[in-house]
Amino acid sequence: KAVVSDQAARTTLFKYQLSSTLARQIVNACIEFGRTQEGGPRGYAIFVLAPTGDIIDASVGDGVVPIGVETGMMKAKTALYARSTSRTVADRFGTVEGRLIRTDLGREQGLSYYFVAGGVPIGIENQLIGAIGVGGGNMDEQCAYHGLTTVLGIQPPPAPAPAAGRGGRGGQ
């Protein structure tokens, strides 16, 4: 029930994609997560992508600045292309040299990585069915996991926050 219907797959010849119904539910769960943040409601930019990179669903909350919107999309693309969380990518390529190489790879095609937590691949039964990216907040990765867990059930937990001074912070 997580993927598109057989009828939709016959049209697109692509079955293993998160359904638009569940994508909307994930976005709504993320929006609700933002409403429960300590210190008042927090808006997030949330993007749920198909394995092709197309947007299935998205939302930009009140007060999210343009860089938060852009980074939300970049985190989703990073999770999609790397097949791992954007935090894992940031941790894997922790040196400036390693990041510069990966930032330039595929840049002309819009494929470069973004080295900040908040992007998570979505998979079932060892199949990538999409990715989520959250930007604009201070708990982006936690927001993404909340949405996925609420709608799809148990998900691998987010990695612990990095020590102060290291990359991969949840915001922007």
Short mmCIF file of C-alpha atoms in Angstrom, two decimals:
data_model
loop_
_atom_site.label_atom_id
_atom_site.label_comp_id
_atom_site.label_asym_id
_atom_site.label_seq_id
_atom_site.Cartn_x
_atom_site.Cartn_y
_atom_site.Cartn_z
CA LYS A 1 0.00 0.00 0.00
CA ALA A 2 3.03 2.29 0.22
CA VAL A 3 3.68 2.32 -3.52
CA VAL A 4 1.58 3.51 -6.45
CA SER A 5 -1.35 1.41 -7.61
CA ASP A 6 -1.07 -1.21 -10.34
CA GLN A 7 -3.18 1.07 -12.56
CA ALA A 8 -0.76 3.99 -12.09
CA ALA A 9 2.20 1.67 -12.67
CA ARG A 10 0.71 0.50 -15.98
CA THR A 11 0.65 4.12 -17.14
CA THR A 12 4.14 5.08 -15.97
CA LEU A 13 5.81 1.65 -16.08
CA PHE A 14 7.19 2.49 -12.65
CA LYS A 15 5.80 0.68 -9.59
CA TYR A 16 8.26 1.33 -6.79
CA GLN A 17 7.40 4.92 -5.96
CA LEU A 18 5.84 6.21 -2.76
CA SER A 19 2.15 6.90 -3.32
CA SER A 20 0.99 10.51 -3.34
CA THR A 21 -1.47 9.71 -0.54
CA LEU A 22 1.30 8.57 1.79
CA ALA A 23 3.58 11.41 0.69
CA ARG A 24 0.88 13.89 1.76
CA GLN A 25 0.48 12.07 5.09
CA ILE A 26 4.24 12.28 5.69
CA VAL A 27 4.24 16.00 4.92
CA ASN A 28 1.28 16.52 7.26
CA ALA A 29 3.04 14.61 10.05
CA CYS A 30 6.09 16.84 9.58
CA ILE A 31 3.91 19.95 9.72
CA GLU A 32 2.39 18.67 12.96
CA PHE A 33 5.88 18.02 14.32
CA GLY A 34 6.71 21.67 13.68
CA ARG A 35 3.60 22.79 15.54
CA THR A 36 4.70 20.93 18.66
CA GLN A 37 8.19 22.44 18.86
CA GLU A 38 9.21 24.02 22.12
CA GLY A 39 9.16 27.79 21.93
CA GLY A 40 6.17 27.90 19.62
CA PRO A 41 5.28 26.63 16.16
CA ARG A 42 8.13 26.09 13.75
CA GLY A 43 7.69 26.08 9.99
CA TYR A 44 9.70 23.73 7.81
CA ALA A 45 10.27 23.33 4.09
CA ILE A 46 9.44 19.68 3.35
CA PHE A 47 10.00 17.88 0.07
CA VAL A 48 9.06 14.27 -0.69
CA LEU A 49 10.65 13.06 -3.92
CA ALA A 50 10.06 10.08 -6.17
CA PRO A 51 13.04 7.86 -7.04
CA THR A 52 13.20 9.82 -10.31
CA GLY A 53 13.78 13.07 -8.38
CA ASP A 54 10.35 14.48 -9.17
CA ILE A 55 8.40 16.13 -6.34
CA ILE A 56 5.54 13.96 -5.09
CA ASP A 57 4.51 16.42 -2.37
CA ALA A 58 5.92 19.48 -0.64
CA SER A 59 5.10 22.18 1.86
CA VAL A 60 6.77 25.42 2.88
CA GLY A 61 5.69 26.65 6.29
CA ASP A 62 5.17 30.22 7.37
CA GLY A 63 8.39 32.03 8.16
CA VAL A 64 10.75 29.73 6.26
CA VAL A 65 13.34 31.85 4.47
CA PRO A 66 14.37 31.06 0.88
CA ILE A 67 17.61 29.30 1.88
CA GLY A 68 15.57 26.92 4.06
CA VAL A 69 13.42 26.01 1.06
CA GLU A 70 16.42 25.44 -1.18
CA THR A 71 18.27 23.35 1.38
CA GLY A 72 15.21 21.18 2.04
CA MET A 73 15.19 20.20 -1.63
CA MET A 74 18.97 19.71 -1.67
CA LYS A 75 18.80 17.40 1.36
CA ALA A 76 16.10 15.28 -0.31
CA LYS A 77 18.19 15.02 -3.48
CA THR A 78 21.29 14.08 -1.49
CA ALA A 79 19.40 11.26 0.26
CA LEU A 80 18.00 10.11 -3.07
CA TYR A 81 21.30 10.10 -4.95
CA ALA A 82 23.45 8.73 -2.11
CA ARG A 83 20.85 6.17 -0.96
CA SER A 84 21.67 7.23 2.58
CA THR A 85 20.86 10.11 4.88
CA SER A 86 22.37 13.50 4.19
CA ARG A 87 23.88 13.28 7.70
CA THR A 88 25.67 10.06 6.69
CA VAL A 89 26.97 11.77 3.56
CA ALA A 90 28.23 14.69 5.66
CA ASP A 91 29.95 12.31 8.06
CA ARG A 92 31.42 10.19 5.25
CA PHE A 93 32.98 13.18 3.50
CA GLY A 94 34.14 15.23 6.44
CA THR A 95 37.14 16.90 4.81
CA VAL A 96 36.96 20.03 2.70
CA GLU A 97 38.65 18.22 -0.18
CA GLY A 98 36.21 15.31 -0.07
CA ARG A 99 33.25 17.64 -0.02
CA LEU A 100 34.53 19.87 -2.82
CA ILE A 101 34.90 16.90 -5.14
CA ARG A 102 31.38 15.70 -4.41
CA THR A 103 29.89 19.18 -4.64
CA ASP A 104 31.24 19.51 -8.18
CA LEU A 105 30.23 16.01 -9.34
CA GLY A 106 27.09 16.33 -11.40
CA ARG A 107 26.63 20.01 -10.57
CA GLU A 108 25.57 20.84 -14.14
CA GLN A 109 22.82 18.23 -13.85
CA GLY A 110 21.80 19.40 -10.37
CA LEU A 111 23.17 16.26 -8.70
CA SER A 112 25.66 17.67 -6.19
CA TYR A 113 25.48 16.61 -2.54
CA TYR A 114 24.46 18.83 0.35
CA PHE A 115 26.34 18.04 3.54
CA VAL A 116 23.78 18.83 6.26
CA ALA A 117 21.36 16.55 8.14
CA GLY A 118 17.69 16.55 7.14
CA GLY A 119 17.53 14.26 4.09
CA VAL A 120 16.39 10.64 4.48
CA PRO A 121 15.81 7.96 1.82
CA ILE A 122 12.48 6.14 1.95
CA GLY A 123 12.59 2.42 1.32
CA ILE A 124 10.52 -0.70 1.76
CA GLU A 125 11.63 -4.29 1.25
CA ASN A 126 15.08 -3.14 0.09
CA GLN A 127 13.57 -0.90 -2.59
CA LEU A 128 14.05 2.86 -2.72
CA ILE A 129 10.60 4.38 -3.15
CA GLY A 130 11.48 8.03 -2.51
CA ALA A 131 13.28 10.48 -0.27
CA ILE A 132 12.36 13.28 2.11
CA GLY A 133 14.26 16.48 2.75
CA VAL A 134 13.47 19.00 5.46
CA GLY A 135 15.00 22.46 5.72
CA GLY A 136 14.49 25.73 7.49
CA GLY A 137 14.38 24.47 11.06
CA ASN A 138 16.60 23.44 13.89
CA MET A 139 15.38 19.82 14.03
CA ASP A 140 15.17 18.99 10.33
CA GLU A 141 16.31 15.37 10.54
CA GLN A 142 14.08 14.68 13.55
CA CYS A 143 11.15 16.17 11.64
CA ALA A 144 11.80 13.87 8.66
CA TYR A 145 12.02 10.79 10.88
CA HIS A 146 8.86 11.81 12.74
CA GLY A 147 6.95 11.99 9.45
CA LEU A 148 8.29 8.66 8.22
CA THR A 149 7.71 6.86 11.51
CA THR A 150 4.21 8.27 11.94
CA VAL A 151 3.10 7.16 8.48
CA LEU A 152 5.22 4.12 7.62
CA GLY A 153 5.98 2.71 11.05
CA ILE A 154 9.34 1.85 12.48
CA GLN A 155 12.22 3.54 10.68
CA PRO A 156 15.90 3.39 11.49
CA PRO A 157 16.52 6.03 14.16
CA PRO A 158 18.35 9.22 13.29
CA ALA A 159 22.02 9.31 14.12
CA PRO A 160 22.94 11.10 17.33
CA ALA A 161 23.63 14.79 16.90
CA PRO A 162 27.30 15.49 16.15
CA ALA A 163 29.54 17.07 18.74
CA ALA A 164 29.74 20.84 18.71
CA GLY A 165 31.94 22.19 15.97
CA ARG A 166 31.33 19.33 13.52
CA GLY A 167 29.30 19.50 10.32
CA GLY A 168 25.87 18.00 9.83
CA ARG A 169 23.86 20.36 12.05
CA GLY A 170 20.09 20.02 11.66
CA GLY A 171 19.32 23.61 10.59
CA GLN A 172 19.38 25.02 7.05
#
